[in-house]
């Protein structure tokens, strides 16, 4: 695309939508049944519903949603380039990375689609089947930062490092927000706040660049 935009936001969770747009669909809340601690919903809200509302709000303020995966980025230079899986190159003066984090998985065959589990007693060696309809694995999260390795500074756990309290990364004009930065809280409300901060930081950057 020859058009140069002001800002591209990569990601569409609470941080991405709050920052004002998205370049591809993801976000852990799209697979979460109920969010009980987001402000303004005293009785809780379904994760997908919350994301739909955030998307609608972003679109109301002019965000163009591109439902595709980002496959490569070129973040150096005054004009940043983001390429999607269709081969379209999106260009902008600033980029906000809000790709979130993903739940770690056990890596077992059928982990995604089977409704029972077989468990083994490590002391007795006894094995038995449990007929269950769901298995909740809580072994941590991994930031979705693979695309930015060797491009942005990451910490030892793979989270993008920013110049706190700002959302600036090591590359001018590139900002990061949400769970791809935060390995302490990882809540929808803190991600949304981080996305707002990134939008303000990007706005100030553009004002400085444009004089």
PDB file of C-alpha atoms in Angstrom:
ATOM      1  CA  UNK A   1       0.000   0.000   0.000  1.00  0.00           C
ATOM      2  CA  UNK A   2       1.338   3.433  -0.886  1.00  0.00           C
ATOM      3  CA  UNK A   3      -0.682   5.178   1.817  1.00  0.00           C
ATOM      4  CA  UNK A   4       1.276   6.098   4.922  1.00  0.00           C
ATOM      5  CA  UNK A   5      -0.824   6.042   8.074  1.00  0.00           C
ATOM      6  CA  UNK A   6      -0.199   7.756  11.363  1.00  0.00           C
ATOM      7  CA  UNK A   7      -0.198   4.637  13.544  1.00  0.00           C
ATOM      8  CA  UNK A   8      -0.482   0.883  13.084  1.00  0.00           C
ATOM      9  CA  UNK A   9      -1.502  -1.203  16.100  1.00  0.00           C
ATOM     10  CA  UNK A  10      -0.468  -4.846  15.969  1.00  0.00           C
ATOM     11  CA  UNK A  11      -2.843  -6.818  18.170  1.00  0.00           C
ATOM     12  CA  UNK A  12      -6.460  -6.597  19.226  1.00  0.00           C
ATOM     13  CA  UNK A  13      -6.845  -7.470  22.860  1.00  0.00           C
ATOM     14  CA  UNK A  14      -7.756  -4.812  25.429  1.00  0.00           C
ATOM     15  CA  UNK A  15      -4.430  -3.030  24.854  1.00  0.00           C
ATOM     16  CA  UNK A  16      -4.718  -3.081  21.072  1.00  0.00           C
ATOM     17  CA  UNK A  17      -8.329  -1.966  20.862  1.00  0.00           C
ATOM     18  CA  UNK A  18      -7.816   0.704  23.491  1.00  0.00           C
ATOM     19  CA  UNK A  19      -4.867   2.012  21.517  1.00  0.00           C
ATOM     20  CA  UNK A  20      -7.295   2.516  18.690  1.00  0.00           C
ATOM     21  CA  UNK A  21      -7.107  -0.299  16.154  1.00  0.00           C
ATOM     22  CA  UNK A  22      -5.750  -3.683  15.180  1.00  0.00           C
ATOM     23  CA  UNK A  23      -3.865  -5.425  12.421  1.00  0.00           C
ATOM     24  CA  UNK A  24      -4.808  -8.997  13.274  1.00  0.00           C
ATOM     25  CA  UNK A  25      -7.299 -10.825  15.424  1.00  0.00           C
ATOM     26  CA  UNK A  26      -6.070 -12.493  18.591  1.00  0.00           C
ATOM     27  CA  UNK A  27      -6.410 -11.738  22.259  1.00  0.00           C
ATOM     28  CA  UNK A  28      -6.873 -14.202  25.083  1.00  0.00           C
ATOM     29  CA  UNK A  29     -10.251 -12.727  25.988  1.00  0.00           C
ATOM     30  CA  UNK A  30     -11.764 -14.043  22.761  1.00  0.00           C
ATOM     31  CA  UNK A  31     -11.651 -17.495  24.384  1.00  0.00           C
ATOM     32  CA  UNK A  32     -12.563 -16.423  27.925  1.00  0.00           C
ATOM     33  CA  UNK A  33     -16.101 -17.097  29.093  1.00  0.00           C
ATOM     34  CA  UNK A  34     -16.574 -14.476  31.788  1.00  0.00           C
ATOM     35  CA  UNK A  35     -14.618 -11.402  32.857  1.00  0.00           C
ATOM     36  CA  UNK A  36     -15.686 -10.317  36.331  1.00  0.00           C
ATOM     37  CA  UNK A  37     -13.214  -7.532  37.152  1.00  0.00           C
ATOM     38  CA  UNK A  38     -13.500  -5.129  34.217  1.00  0.00           C
ATOM     39  CA  UNK A  39     -14.836  -1.689  35.267  1.00  0.00           C
ATOM     40  CA  UNK A  40     -18.375  -0.868  34.238  1.00  0.00           C
ATOM     41  CA  UNK A  41     -19.737  -4.433  34.259  1.00  0.00           C
ATOM     42  CA  UNK A  42     -21.036  -5.108  37.786  1.00  0.00           C
ATOM     43  CA  UNK A  43     -22.368  -8.530  36.802  1.00  0.00           C
ATOM     44  CA  UNK A  44     -19.405  -9.501  34.670  1.00  0.00           C
ATOM     45  CA  UNK A  45     -19.186  -9.764  30.881  1.00  0.00           C
ATOM     46  CA  UNK A  46     -18.309 -12.527  28.435  1.00  0.00           C
ATOM     47  CA  UNK A  47     -14.817 -12.122  27.020  1.00  0.00           C
ATOM     48  CA  UNK A  48     -15.927 -12.231  23.351  1.00  0.00           C
ATOM     49  CA  UNK A  49     -18.663  -9.661  24.054  1.00  0.00           C
ATOM     50  CA  UNK A  50     -16.154  -7.339  25.705  1.00  0.00           C
ATOM     51  CA  UNK A  51     -13.846  -7.662  22.697  1.00  0.00           C
ATOM     52  CA  UNK A  52     -16.709  -7.001  20.268  1.00  0.00           C
ATOM     53  CA  UNK A  53     -17.619  -3.846  22.185  1.00  0.00           C
ATOM     54  CA  UNK A  54     -13.990  -2.678  22.211  1.00  0.00           C
ATOM     55  CA  UNK A  55     -13.698  -3.324  18.490  1.00  0.00           C
ATOM     56  CA  UNK A  56     -16.894  -1.377  17.762  1.00  0.00           C
ATOM     57  CA  UNK A  57     -15.611   1.523  19.825  1.00  0.00           C
ATOM     58  CA  UNK A  58     -12.257   1.530  18.015  1.00  0.00           C
ATOM     59  CA  UNK A  59     -14.051   1.511  14.659  1.00  0.00           C
ATOM     60  CA  UNK A  60     -16.292   4.363  15.785  1.00  0.00           C
ATOM     61  CA  UNK A  61     -13.177   6.473  16.258  1.00  0.00           C
ATOM     62  CA  UNK A  62     -11.888   5.666  12.794  1.00  0.00           C
ATOM     63  CA  UNK A  63      -9.759   2.548  13.265  1.00  0.00           C
ATOM     64  CA  UNK A  64      -9.573   0.322  10.193  1.00  0.00           C
ATOM     65  CA  UNK A  65      -9.560  -3.350  11.174  1.00  0.00           C
ATOM     66  CA  UNK A  66      -7.456  -5.704   9.050  1.00  0.00           C
ATOM     67  CA  UNK A  67      -8.206  -9.333   9.934  1.00  0.00           C
ATOM     68  CA  UNK A  68      -4.936 -10.966   8.961  1.00  0.00           C
ATOM     69  CA  UNK A  69      -1.735 -12.246  10.515  1.00  0.00           C
ATOM     70  CA  UNK A  70       1.402 -10.156  10.564  1.00  0.00           C
ATOM     71  CA  UNK A  71       4.305 -12.141   9.098  1.00  0.00           C
ATOM     72  CA  UNK A  72       7.122  -9.585   9.091  1.00  0.00           C
ATOM     73  CA  UNK A  73       7.967  -6.089  10.251  1.00  0.00           C
ATOM     74  CA  UNK A  74      10.551  -3.454   9.386  1.00  0.00           C
ATOM     75  CA  UNK A  75      10.587  -1.041  12.294  1.00  0.00           C
ATOM     76  CA  UNK A  76      13.687   1.008  11.533  1.00  0.00           C
ATOM     77  CA  UNK A  77      13.526   4.284   9.717  1.00  0.00           C
ATOM     78  CA  UNK A  78      10.963   7.055   9.855  1.00  0.00           C
ATOM     79  CA  UNK A  79       8.343   4.951   8.044  1.00  0.00           C
ATOM     80  CA  UNK A  80       7.617   1.535   9.565  1.00  0.00           C
ATOM     81  CA  UNK A  81       6.422  -1.381   7.456  1.00  0.00           C
ATOM     82  CA  UNK A  82       4.145  -4.216   8.584  1.00  0.00           C
ATOM     83  CA  UNK A  83       3.501  -7.061   6.145  1.00  0.00           C
ATOM     84  CA  UNK A  84       0.500  -9.371   6.501  1.00  0.00           C
ATOM     85  CA  UNK A  85       0.071 -12.943   5.276  1.00  0.00           C
ATOM     86  CA  UNK A  86      -1.628 -11.736   2.092  1.00  0.00           C
ATOM     87  CA  UNK A  87       1.572  -9.890   1.192  1.00  0.00           C
ATOM     88  CA  UNK A  88       0.094  -6.450   1.772  1.00  0.00           C
ATOM     89  CA  UNK A  89       2.585  -3.965   3.192  1.00  0.00           C
ATOM     90  CA  UNK A  90       1.080  -1.516   5.657  1.00  0.00           C
ATOM     91  CA  UNK A  91       3.133   1.620   6.293  1.00  0.00           C
ATOM     92  CA  UNK A  92       2.936   4.086   9.168  1.00  0.00           C
ATOM     93  CA  UNK A  93       4.932   6.689  11.062  1.00  0.00           C
ATOM     94  CA  UNK A  94       4.495   4.849  14.358  1.00  0.00           C
ATOM     95  CA  UNK A  95       3.721   1.304  15.490  1.00  0.00           C
ATOM     96  CA  UNK A  96       2.166   0.056  18.720  1.00  0.00           C
ATOM     97  CA  UNK A  97       2.877  -3.591  19.544  1.00  0.00           C
ATOM     98  CA  UNK A  98       0.047  -5.116  21.595  1.00  0.00           C
ATOM     99  CA  UNK A  99       0.282  -8.791  20.671  1.00  0.00           C
ATOM    100  CA  UNK A 100      -0.468 -10.056  24.174  1.00  0.00           C
ATOM    101  CA  UNK A 101       0.544 -13.372  25.662  1.00  0.00           C
ATOM    102  CA  UNK A 102      -0.649 -16.936  25.271  1.00  0.00           C
ATOM    103  CA  UNK A 103      -1.363 -19.672  27.779  1.00  0.00           C
ATOM    104  CA  UNK A 104       1.346 -22.290  27.931  1.00  0.00           C
ATOM    105  CA  UNK A 105       0.189 -25.749  26.936  1.00  0.00           C
ATOM    106  CA  UNK A 106       1.247 -29.208  27.981  1.00  0.00           C
ATOM    107  CA  UNK A 107       1.957 -30.288  24.418  1.00  0.00           C
ATOM    108  CA  UNK A 108      -0.078 -33.479  24.755  1.00  0.00           C
ATOM    109  CA  UNK A 109      -1.737 -35.173  21.764  1.00  0.00           C
ATOM    110  CA  UNK A 110      -5.390 -34.142  21.565  1.00  0.00           C
ATOM    111  CA  UNK A 111      -4.942 -31.362  24.115  1.00  0.00           C
ATOM    112  CA  UNK A 112      -7.050 -29.005  22.009  1.00  0.00           C
ATOM    113  CA  UNK A 113     -10.086 -31.194  21.389  1.00  0.00           C
ATOM    114  CA  UNK A 114     -10.588 -34.232  23.731  1.00  0.00           C
ATOM    115  CA  UNK A 115     -13.448 -33.875  26.676  1.00  0.00           C
ATOM    116  CA  UNK A 116     -11.361 -36.864  29.212  1.00  0.00           C
ATOM    117  CA  UNK A 117      -7.806 -37.348  30.823  1.00  0.00           C
ATOM    118  CA  UNK A 118      -5.735 -40.308  31.930  1.00  0.00           C
ATOM    119  CA  UNK A 119      -3.833 -39.752  35.167  1.00  0.00           C
ATOM    120  CA  UNK A 120      -1.100 -41.824  36.749  1.00  0.00           C
ATOM    121  CA  UNK A 121      -0.270 -41.981  40.445  1.00  0.00           C
ATOM    122  CA  UNK A 122       3.472 -41.351  40.615  1.00  0.00           C
ATOM    123  CA  UNK A 123       3.725 -43.289  43.891  1.00  0.00           C
ATOM    124  CA  UNK A 124       1.700 -46.413  43.153  1.00  0.00           C
ATOM    125  CA  UNK A 125       1.952 -46.339  39.366  1.00  0.00           C
ATOM    126  CA  UNK A 126      -1.814 -46.813  39.115  1.00  0.00           C
ATOM    127  CA  UNK A 127      -3.430 -45.297  36.003  1.00  0.00           C
ATOM    128  CA  UNK A 128      -7.079 -44.336  35.715  1.00  0.00           C
ATOM    129  CA  UNK A 129      -9.305 -42.402  33.312  1.00  0.00           C
ATOM    130  CA  UNK A 130     -11.257 -39.333  34.378  1.00  0.00           C
ATOM    131  CA  UNK A 131     -14.364 -38.437  32.375  1.00  0.00           C
ATOM    132  CA  UNK A 132     -14.212 -34.653  32.419  1.00  0.00           C
ATOM    133  CA  UNK A 133     -15.486 -32.010  29.996  1.00  0.00           C
ATOM    134  CA  UNK A 134     -12.644 -29.565  30.544  1.00  0.00           C
ATOM    135  CA  UNK A 135      -9.058 -29.350  31.698  1.00  0.00           C
ATOM    136  CA  UNK A 136      -7.591 -26.118  33.014  1.00  0.00           C
ATOM    137  CA  UNK A 137      -3.830 -25.932  32.665  1.00  0.00           C
ATOM    138  CA  UNK A 138      -2.166 -23.191  34.736  1.00  0.00           C
ATOM    139  CA  UNK A 139       1.528 -23.383  33.961  1.00  0.00           C
ATOM    140  CA  UNK A 140       2.076 -19.763  33.005  1.00  0.00           C
ATOM    141  CA  UNK A 141       2.048 -17.557  29.930  1.00  0.00           C
ATOM    142  CA  UNK A 142       4.392 -16.840  27.048  1.00  0.00           C
ATOM    143  CA  UNK A 143       4.520 -13.391  25.455  1.00  0.00           C
ATOM    144  CA  UNK A 144       3.670 -13.297  21.765  1.00  0.00           C
ATOM    145  CA  UNK A 145       6.903 -11.579  20.854  1.00  0.00           C
ATOM    146  CA  UNK A 146       8.462 -14.048  18.399  1.00  0.00           C
ATOM    147  CA  UNK A 147       8.011 -11.627  15.511  1.00  0.00           C
ATOM    148  CA  UNK A 148      10.105  -9.023  17.289  1.00  0.00           C
ATOM    149  CA  UNK A 149      13.132 -11.063  18.320  1.00  0.00           C
ATOM    150  CA  UNK A 150      16.351  -9.349  17.141  1.00  0.00           C
ATOM    151  CA  UNK A 151      14.214  -6.287  16.338  1.00  0.00           C
ATOM    152  CA  UNK A 152      13.115  -5.050  19.763  1.00  0.00           C
ATOM    153  CA  UNK A 153      14.812  -5.454  23.122  1.00  0.00           C
ATOM    154  CA  UNK A 154      13.328  -8.374  25.056  1.00  0.00           C
ATOM    155  CA  UNK A 155      13.948  -9.493  28.628  1.00  0.00           C
ATOM    156  CA  UNK A 156      15.069 -12.989  29.613  1.00  0.00           C
ATOM    157  CA  UNK A 157      11.469 -14.252  29.522  1.00  0.00           C
ATOM    158  CA  UNK A 158      10.750 -12.849  26.070  1.00  0.00           C
ATOM    159  CA  UNK A 159       8.695  -9.811  27.116  1.00  0.00           C
ATOM    160  CA  UNK A 160       9.304  -6.571  25.237  1.00  0.00           C
ATOM    161  CA  UNK A 161      11.155  -4.071  27.416  1.00  0.00           C
ATOM    162  CA  UNK A 162       9.986  -0.467  27.496  1.00  0.00           C
ATOM    163  CA  UNK A 163      11.338   2.743  28.939  1.00  0.00           C
ATOM    164  CA  UNK A 164       9.045   2.738  31.959  1.00  0.00           C
ATOM    165  CA  UNK A 165       6.871   4.558  32.899  1.00  0.00           C
ATOM    166  CA  UNK A 166       6.438   5.217  29.168  1.00  0.00           C
ATOM    167  CA  UNK A 167       5.657   2.576  26.552  1.00  0.00           C
ATOM    168  CA  UNK A 168       8.619   3.487  24.335  1.00  0.00           C
ATOM    169  CA  UNK A 169      10.777   0.643  23.076  1.00  0.00           C
ATOM    170  CA  UNK A 170      14.406   0.827  21.973  1.00  0.00           C
ATOM    171  CA  UNK A 171      13.326   1.947  18.483  1.00  0.00           C
ATOM    172  CA  UNK A 172      11.977   5.505  18.071  1.00  0.00           C
ATOM    173  CA  UNK A 173       8.358   5.487  16.973  1.00  0.00           C
ATOM    174  CA  UNK A 174       7.709   1.959  18.225  1.00  0.00           C
ATOM    175  CA  UNK A 175       5.712   1.418  21.402  1.00  0.00           C
ATOM    176  CA  UNK A 176       4.569  -1.695  23.265  1.00  0.00           C
ATOM    177  CA  UNK A 177       1.622  -2.287  25.558  1.00  0.00           C
ATOM    178  CA  UNK A 178      -0.395  -4.959  27.315  1.00  0.00           C
ATOM    179  CA  UNK A 179       0.562  -8.516  28.151  1.00  0.00           C
ATOM    180  CA  UNK A 180       3.488  -8.604  25.713  1.00  0.00           C
ATOM    181  CA  UNK A 181       5.129  -6.171  28.164  1.00  0.00           C
ATOM    182  CA  UNK A 182       3.520  -7.084  31.469  1.00  0.00           C
ATOM    183  CA  UNK A 183       4.436 -10.359  33.163  1.00  0.00           C
ATOM    184  CA  UNK A 184       3.193  -9.229  36.575  1.00  0.00           C
ATOM    185  CA  UNK A 185      -0.507  -8.379  36.355  1.00  0.00           C
ATOM    186  CA  UNK A 186      -1.866  -9.624  32.997  1.00  0.00           C
ATOM    187  CA  UNK A 187      -5.378  -8.309  33.543  1.00  0.00           C
ATOM    188  CA  UNK A 188      -7.752  -6.875  30.948  1.00  0.00           C
ATOM    189  CA  UNK A 189      -8.019  -3.588  32.807  1.00  0.00           C
ATOM    190  CA  UNK A 190      -4.247  -3.122  33.144  1.00  0.00           C
ATOM    191  CA  UNK A 191      -3.798  -4.001  29.466  1.00  0.00           C
ATOM    192  CA  UNK A 192      -6.411  -1.416  28.481  1.00  0.00           C
ATOM    193  CA  UNK A 193      -4.650   1.233  30.582  1.00  0.00           C
ATOM    194  CA  UNK A 194      -1.348   0.308  28.967  1.00  0.00           C
ATOM    195  CA  UNK A 195      -2.907   0.621  25.516  1.00  0.00           C
ATOM    196  CA  UNK A 196      -4.150   4.100  26.365  1.00  0.00           C
ATOM    197  CA  UNK A 197      -0.646   5.082  27.501  1.00  0.00           C
ATOM    198  CA  UNK A 198       0.826   3.754  24.252  1.00  0.00           C
ATOM    199  CA  UNK A 199      -1.649   5.769  22.190  1.00  0.00           C
ATOM    200  CA  UNK A 200      -0.722   8.932  24.091  1.00  0.00           C
ATOM    201  CA  UNK A 201       2.990   8.198  23.689  1.00  0.00           C
ATOM    202  CA  UNK A 202       2.514   7.646  19.948  1.00  0.00           C
ATOM    203  CA  UNK A 203       0.515  10.850  19.662  1.00  0.00           C
ATOM    204  CA  UNK A 204       3.280  12.835  21.356  1.00  0.00           C
ATOM    205  CA  UNK A 205       5.897  11.187  19.154  1.00  0.00           C
ATOM    206  CA  UNK A 206       3.992  12.163  16.019  1.00  0.00           C
ATOM    207  CA  UNK A 207       3.592  15.722  17.282  1.00  0.00           C
ATOM    208  CA  UNK A 208       7.365  15.942  17.821  1.00  0.00           C
ATOM    209  CA  UNK A 209       8.107  14.486  14.387  1.00  0.00           C
ATOM    210  CA  UNK A 210       5.665  16.795  12.633  1.00  0.00           C
ATOM    211  CA  UNK A 211       6.949  19.744  14.632  1.00  0.00           C
TER     212      UNK A 211
END
